PDB file of C-alpha atoms in Angstrom:
ATOM      1  CA  MET O1011      -6.213 -11.303   7.719  1.00 53.00           C
ATOM      2  CA  LYS O1012      -7.747  -8.483   9.703  1.00 62.00           C
ATOM      3  CA  ALA O1013     -11.439  -7.578   9.564  1.00 68.00           C
ATOM      4  CA  LYS O1014     -12.588  -5.311   6.775  1.00 77.00           C
ATOM      5  CA  GLU O1015     -11.933  -1.593   7.151  1.00 81.00           C
ATOM      6  CA  ARG O1016     -13.861   1.156   5.356  1.00 84.00           C
ATOM      7  CA  MET O1017     -11.601   3.745   3.652  1.00 81.00           C
ATOM      8  CA  LYS O1018     -11.878   6.631   1.224  1.00 80.00           C
ATOM      9  CA  THR O1019     -10.470   6.321  -2.286  1.00 78.00           C
ATOM     10  CA  ALA O1020     -10.558   8.557  -5.346  1.00 76.00           C
ATOM     11  CA  GLN O1021     -13.622   6.531  -6.422  1.00 77.00           C
ATOM     12  CA  GLY O1022     -15.461   7.001  -3.096  1.00 82.00           C
ATOM     13  CA  GLU O1023     -15.642   4.872   0.051  1.00 85.00           C
ATOM     14  CA  THR O1024     -15.091   1.122  -0.064  1.00 81.00           C
ATOM     15  CA  ASP O1025     -14.342  -1.801   2.249  1.00 84.00           C
ATOM     16  CA  PHE O1026     -10.803  -3.166   2.197  1.00 82.00           C
ATOM     17  CA  LYS O1027      -9.478  -6.486   3.460  1.00 83.00           C
ATOM     18  CA  ILE O1028      -6.154  -6.005   5.232  1.00 83.00           C
ATOM     19  CA  TYR O1029      -3.375  -8.605   4.969  1.00 82.00           C
ATOM     20  CA  ALA O1030       0.232  -8.671   6.188  1.00 83.00           C
ATOM     21  CA  GLY O1031       2.894  -8.487   3.500  1.00 81.00           C
ATOM     22  CA  VAL O1032       6.677  -8.741   3.690  1.00 84.00           C
ATOM     23  CA  VAL O1033       8.875  -6.495   1.534  1.00 80.00           C
ATOM     24  CA  GLN O1034      12.632  -6.030   1.300  1.00 79.00           C
ATOM     25  CA  ILE O1035      14.091  -2.565   0.792  1.00 77.00           C
ATOM     26  CA  ASP O1036      17.861  -2.049   0.737  1.00 78.00           C
ATOM     27  CA  GLY O1037      18.402  -5.433   2.388  1.00 85.00           C
ATOM     28  CA  GLN O1038      15.984  -4.725   5.250  1.00 84.00           C
ATOM     29  CA  GLU O1039      12.807  -6.765   5.657  1.00 88.00           C
ATOM     30  CA  PHE O1040       9.577  -5.028   6.696  1.00 83.00           C
ATOM     31  CA  THR O1041       6.089  -6.310   7.448  1.00 84.00           C
ATOM     32  CA  VAL O1042       3.556  -3.892   5.964  1.00 80.00           C
ATOM     33  CA  PRO O1043      -0.215  -3.762   5.610  1.00 78.00           C
ATOM     34  CA  VAL O1044      -1.531  -4.843   2.209  1.00 78.00           C
ATOM     35  CA  LEU O1045      -5.003  -3.603   1.266  1.00 77.00           C
ATOM     36  CA  ALA O1046      -7.306  -5.335  -1.217  1.00 78.00           C
ATOM     37  CA  GLY O1047     -10.839  -4.322  -2.132  1.00 75.00           C
ATOM     38  CA  GLU O1048     -13.537  -5.343  -4.588  1.00 74.00           C
ATOM     39  CA  GLY O1049     -13.633  -3.077  -7.614  1.00 68.00           C
ATOM     40  CA  ILE O1050     -10.061  -1.898  -6.907  1.00 69.00           C
ATOM     41  CA  PRO O1051      -7.832  -3.676  -9.452  1.00 67.00           C
ATOM     42  CA  GLU O1052      -4.544  -2.649  -7.794  1.00 66.00           C
ATOM     43  CA  ILE O1053      -3.292  -4.000  -4.482  1.00 61.00           C
ATOM     44  CA  ILE O1054      -2.119  -1.214  -2.167  1.00 65.00           C
ATOM     45  CA  ILE O1055       1.025  -2.147  -0.240  1.00 63.00           C
ATOM     46  CA  GLY O1056       2.403  -0.163   2.681  1.00 62.00           C
ATOM     47  CA  LEU O1057      -0.106   2.664   2.452  1.00 65.00           C
ATOM     48  CA  GLN O1058       0.856   3.919   5.934  1.00 69.00           C
ATOM     49  CA  TRP O1059       4.413   4.642   4.690  1.00 69.00           C
ATOM     50  CA  LEU O1060       3.032   7.308   2.376  1.00 73.00           C
ATOM     51  CA  LYS O1061       2.143   9.383   5.433  1.00 76.00           C
ATOM     52  CA  THR O1062       5.803   9.645   6.508  1.00 79.00           C
ATOM     53  CA  ARG O1063       7.919   9.009   3.391  1.00 78.00           C
ATOM     54  CA  ARG O1064       8.149  10.312  -0.160  1.00 84.00           C
ATOM     55  CA  LEU O1065       7.322   7.808  -2.918  1.00 82.00           C
ATOM     56  CA  VAL O1066       8.524   8.503  -6.464  1.00 87.00           C
ATOM     57  CA  VAL O1067       7.489   6.174  -9.282  1.00 87.00           C
ATOM     58  CA  ASP O1068       9.139   6.609 -12.684  1.00 89.00           C
ATOM     59  CA  PHE O1069       7.469   4.057 -14.970  1.00 88.00           C
ATOM     60  CA  PRO O1070       9.498   4.866 -18.123  1.00 92.00           C
ATOM     61  CA  THR O1071      12.769   4.020 -16.368  1.00 92.00           C
ATOM     62  CA  GLY O1072      11.367   1.324 -14.067  1.00 86.00           C
ATOM     63  CA  LEU O1073      12.535   3.189 -10.953  1.00 84.00           C
ATOM     64  CA  LEU O1074      10.692   3.304  -7.637  1.00 81.00           C
ATOM     65  CA  THR O1075      12.145   5.358  -4.778  1.00 83.00           C
ATOM     66  CA  LEU O1076      10.853   5.374  -1.191  1.00 77.00           C
ATOM     67  CA  GLY O1077      12.691   8.004   0.840  1.00 78.00           C
TER      68      GLY O1077
END
């Protein structure tokens, strides 16, 4: 785990703990940052990818696309 990092969210600024996570996409394995913070119920995985790739989440069909 890395030291805490202060970041902006829709709810204001908060401190996040940063962990390393491993995900598999199309058979490729990636190590990505995983952010967790108090008062934030969701874990944010791979946030840095959102700066360079398009993420589409379609909950009704259960489809997630990272392109």
